[in-house]
XYZ file of C-alpha atoms in Angstrom:
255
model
C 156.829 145.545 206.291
C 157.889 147.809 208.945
C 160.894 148.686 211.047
C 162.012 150.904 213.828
C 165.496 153.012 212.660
C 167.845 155.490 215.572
C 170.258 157.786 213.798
C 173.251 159.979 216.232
C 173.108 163.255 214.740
C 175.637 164.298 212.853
C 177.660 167.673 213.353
C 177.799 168.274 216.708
C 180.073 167.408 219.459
C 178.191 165.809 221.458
C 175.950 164.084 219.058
C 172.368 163.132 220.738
C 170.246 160.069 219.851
C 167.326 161.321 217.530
C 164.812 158.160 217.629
C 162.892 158.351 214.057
C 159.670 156.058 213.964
C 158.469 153.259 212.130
C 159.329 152.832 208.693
C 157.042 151.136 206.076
C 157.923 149.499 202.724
C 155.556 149.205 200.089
C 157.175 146.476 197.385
C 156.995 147.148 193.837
C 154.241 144.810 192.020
C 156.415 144.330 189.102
C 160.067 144.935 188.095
C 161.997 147.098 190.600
C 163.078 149.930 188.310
C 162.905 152.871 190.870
C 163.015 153.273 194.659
C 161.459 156.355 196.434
C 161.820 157.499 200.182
C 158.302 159.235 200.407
C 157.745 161.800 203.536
C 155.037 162.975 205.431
C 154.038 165.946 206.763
C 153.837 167.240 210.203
C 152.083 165.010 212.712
C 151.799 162.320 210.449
C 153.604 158.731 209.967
C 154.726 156.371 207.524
C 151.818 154.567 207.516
C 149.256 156.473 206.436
C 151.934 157.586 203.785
C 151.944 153.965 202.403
C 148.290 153.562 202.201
C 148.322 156.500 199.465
C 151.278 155.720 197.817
C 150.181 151.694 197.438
C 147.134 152.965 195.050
C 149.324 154.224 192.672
C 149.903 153.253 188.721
C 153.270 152.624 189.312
C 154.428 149.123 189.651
C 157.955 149.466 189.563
C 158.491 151.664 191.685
C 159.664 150.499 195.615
C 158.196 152.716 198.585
C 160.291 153.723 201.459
C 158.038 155.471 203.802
C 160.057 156.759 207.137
C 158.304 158.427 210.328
C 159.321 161.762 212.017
C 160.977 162.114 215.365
C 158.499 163.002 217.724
C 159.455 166.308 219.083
C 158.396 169.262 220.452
C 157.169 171.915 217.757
C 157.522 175.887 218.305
C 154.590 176.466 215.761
C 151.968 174.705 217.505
C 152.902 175.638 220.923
C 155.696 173.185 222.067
C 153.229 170.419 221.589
C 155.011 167.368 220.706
C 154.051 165.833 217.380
C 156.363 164.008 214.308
C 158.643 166.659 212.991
C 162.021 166.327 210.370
C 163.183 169.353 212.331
C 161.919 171.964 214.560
C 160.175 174.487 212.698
C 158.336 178.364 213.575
C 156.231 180.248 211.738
C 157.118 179.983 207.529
C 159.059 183.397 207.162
C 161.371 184.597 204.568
C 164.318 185.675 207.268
C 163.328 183.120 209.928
C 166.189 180.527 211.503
C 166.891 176.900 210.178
C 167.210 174.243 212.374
C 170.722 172.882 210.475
C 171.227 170.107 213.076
C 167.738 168.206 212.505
C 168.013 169.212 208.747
C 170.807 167.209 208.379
C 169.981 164.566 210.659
C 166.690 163.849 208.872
C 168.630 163.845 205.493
C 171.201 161.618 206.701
C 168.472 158.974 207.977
C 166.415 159.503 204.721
C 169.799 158.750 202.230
C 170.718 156.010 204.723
C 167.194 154.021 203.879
C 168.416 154.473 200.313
C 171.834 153.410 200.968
C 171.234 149.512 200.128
C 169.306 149.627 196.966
C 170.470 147.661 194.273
C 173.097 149.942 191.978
C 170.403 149.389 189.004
C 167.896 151.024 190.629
C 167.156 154.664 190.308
C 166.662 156.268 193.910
C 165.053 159.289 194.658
C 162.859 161.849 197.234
C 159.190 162.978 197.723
C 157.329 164.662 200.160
C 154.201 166.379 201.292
C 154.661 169.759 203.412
C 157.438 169.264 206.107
C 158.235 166.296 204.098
C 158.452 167.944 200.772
C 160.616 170.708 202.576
C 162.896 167.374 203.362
C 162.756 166.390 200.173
C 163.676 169.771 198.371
C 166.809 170.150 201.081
C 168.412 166.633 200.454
C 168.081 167.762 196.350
C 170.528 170.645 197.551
C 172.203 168.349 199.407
C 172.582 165.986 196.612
C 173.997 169.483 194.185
C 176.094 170.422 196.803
C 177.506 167.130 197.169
C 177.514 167.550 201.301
C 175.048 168.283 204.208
C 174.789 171.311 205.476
C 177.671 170.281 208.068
C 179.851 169.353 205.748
C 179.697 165.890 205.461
C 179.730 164.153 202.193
C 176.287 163.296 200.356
C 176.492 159.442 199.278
C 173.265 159.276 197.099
C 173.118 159.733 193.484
C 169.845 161.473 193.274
C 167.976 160.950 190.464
C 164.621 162.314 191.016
C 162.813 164.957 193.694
C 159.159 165.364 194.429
C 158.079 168.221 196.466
C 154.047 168.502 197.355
C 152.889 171.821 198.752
C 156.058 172.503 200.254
C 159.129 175.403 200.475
C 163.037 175.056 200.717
C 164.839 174.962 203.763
C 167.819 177.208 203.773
C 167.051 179.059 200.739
C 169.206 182.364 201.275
C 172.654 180.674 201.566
C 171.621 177.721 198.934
C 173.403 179.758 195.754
C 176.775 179.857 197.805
C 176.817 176.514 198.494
C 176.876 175.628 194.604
C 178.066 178.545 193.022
C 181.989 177.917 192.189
C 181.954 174.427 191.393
C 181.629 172.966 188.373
C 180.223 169.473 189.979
C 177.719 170.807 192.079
C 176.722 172.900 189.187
C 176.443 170.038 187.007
C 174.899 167.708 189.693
C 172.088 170.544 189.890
C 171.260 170.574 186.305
C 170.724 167.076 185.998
C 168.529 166.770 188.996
C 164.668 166.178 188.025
C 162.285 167.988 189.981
C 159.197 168.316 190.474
C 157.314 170.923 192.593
C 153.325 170.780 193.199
C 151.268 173.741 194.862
C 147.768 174.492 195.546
C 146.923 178.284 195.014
C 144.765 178.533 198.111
C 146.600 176.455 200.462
C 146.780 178.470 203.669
C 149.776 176.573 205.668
C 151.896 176.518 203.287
C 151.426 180.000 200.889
C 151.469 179.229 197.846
C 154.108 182.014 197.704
C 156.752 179.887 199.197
C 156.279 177.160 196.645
C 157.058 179.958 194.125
C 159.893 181.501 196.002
C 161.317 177.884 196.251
C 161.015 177.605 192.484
C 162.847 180.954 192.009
C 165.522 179.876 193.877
C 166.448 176.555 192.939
C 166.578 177.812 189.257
C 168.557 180.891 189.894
C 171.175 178.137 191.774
C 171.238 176.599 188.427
C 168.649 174.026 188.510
C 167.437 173.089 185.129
C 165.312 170.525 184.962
C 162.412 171.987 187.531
C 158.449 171.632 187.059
C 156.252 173.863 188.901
C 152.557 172.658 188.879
C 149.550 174.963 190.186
C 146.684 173.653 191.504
C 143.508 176.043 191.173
C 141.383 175.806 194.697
C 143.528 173.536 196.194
C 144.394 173.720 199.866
C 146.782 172.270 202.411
C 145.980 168.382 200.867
C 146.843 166.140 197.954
C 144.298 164.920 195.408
C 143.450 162.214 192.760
C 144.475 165.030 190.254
C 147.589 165.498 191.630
C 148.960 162.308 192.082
C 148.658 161.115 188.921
C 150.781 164.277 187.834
C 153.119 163.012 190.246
C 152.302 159.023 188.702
C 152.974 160.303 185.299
C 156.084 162.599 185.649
C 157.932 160.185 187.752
C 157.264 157.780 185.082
C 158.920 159.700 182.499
C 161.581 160.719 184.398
C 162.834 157.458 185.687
C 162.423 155.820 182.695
C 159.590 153.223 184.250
C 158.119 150.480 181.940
C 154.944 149.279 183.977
C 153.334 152.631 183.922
C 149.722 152.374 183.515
C-alpha cells in the first residue's frame, strides 16, 4: 500500500507547500502491537525502505515508510535528490535548517497520528533519516517542535542507524527547567547504531550524539559499535535492531 502525503510548513509566515513522496505500509503479519515510521536516507525512498524492513522477525510490528521531499542539496552540489531538510557538510558549528526540521517531523508524527491508542508508536532511521528520527525524540522530550508548536505523539521508542542529532548545541536548553520534558526524556527508549569506519557519517558524530542526549538527561540510551562497518546496514545489525525493539515494546511474536 502506498500513498502520496503534502504538508504546509509550519512556522513561517508565509508557509510554502513541501510535497513529501510516496509513502509505503508494510502490515504487521500478526497482532498489531507496535507501529514504526521508518526513514531513509538521502536519495532514497520509501520503497526500498519497505523491502528491508518486510524481512524482519517482527510480526507485530506495522511499517510506516514515508519518502523525502525532493530538493535541492548544498552537499552534493545543489543537485536535487530526497532530503528531510537541506543539509551541508556534517560540522560541529554548522547551521540547522529549523524550518524543514520541523516540517519533516510534523509529517512523520502526522502518519502516526491515527494509530490505534493500544498501539505503541515510535521512530527509526538510517543516516538523514536516523538524524529525523533522533530530532523528533527531542521533540517528543521537549514536548514542542523547534517552532514552538506542541508535539502530539507519545513516543515510545527511537531507532537511529549511522546517524547524528540535529540541533545538538541548544538541545539541553530546550529541556533543562522542566520537570516534564525531563521526565519525558528519561523514559524515552533509544537506540543508536554506528559503524566505526563509516566515512559519511563519522563515527564521531554518532558518539557526540550519544554524549549529548545523555547529558540532556536521557536515560534509557544504547549505543552499538559496529567493527568495519561503513556507510550501510547489515544482517548483524538488524537483528540488534529486531531484538531490542522487541524488548522494548513489549512484542509477543518475536522470533
Amino acid at each position: 500500500m502506498s500513498y502520496a502525503h503534502s504538508n504546509m510548513s509550519s512556522g513561517s509566515r508565509t508557509a510554502k507547500r513541501i510535497e513529501f513522496g510516496r509513502t509505503h505500509v508494510v502490515r504487521p503479519k500478526g497482532r498489531h502491537q507496535a507501529t514504526m515510521v521508518w526513514l531513509h536516507g538521502l536519495g532514497d525512498n520509501g520503497s526500498s525502505t519497505s523491502q528491508m524492513l518486510e524481512s524482519l522477525p517482527l510480526p507485530n510490528i506495522k511499517w510506516i515508510c514515508p519518502t523525502a521531499p525532493t530538493r535541492p542539496v548544498a552537499v552534493l552540489g545543489g543537485f536535487p535528490c530526497t532530503a528531510w531538510f537541506e543539509m551541508g557538510e556534517l560540522s560541529d558549528d554548522g547551521p540547522d535548517d529549523w524550518e524543514n526540521l520541523d516540517a519533516s517531523a510534523a509529517h512523520i508524527a502526522n502518519l502516526l497520528s491515527t494509530e490505534p491508542a493500544d498501539v505503541k508508536v515510535g521512530i527509526g532511521g538510517f543516516s538523514m533519516g536516523a538524524a529525523m528520527a533522533l530530532y523528533s525524540a527531542t521533540c517528543y522530550a521537549a514536548g514542542r517542535y523547534g517552532n514552538g508548536n506542541p508535539y502530539p505523539l507519545n513516543l515510545r521508542a527511537v531507532v537511529g542507524l549511522s546517524g547524528w542529532l540535529p540541533g545538538a548545541r541548544s538541545l539541553r536548553n530546550k529541556i533543562e527547567g522542566s520537570h516534564e520534558a525531563l521526565r519525558r526524556a528519561a523514559s524515552l527508549p533509544i537506540l543508536q547504531c554506528h559503524g566505526n569506519s563509516d566515512s559519511q557519517v563519522p563515527y564521531k558524530y554518532g558518539e557526540k550524539s550519544v554524549q549529548c542526549l545523555t547529558s540532556a538527561g536521557f536515560r534509557y540510551l544504547s549505543f552499538k559499535p559496529f567493527e568495519e562497518l561503513g556507510h550501510y546496514t547489515i544482517p548483524k545489525e538488524m537483528n540488534e535492531v529486531s531484538s531490542w525493539l522487541s524488548a522494548w515494546l513489549g512484542l509477543d511474536g518475536y522470533r
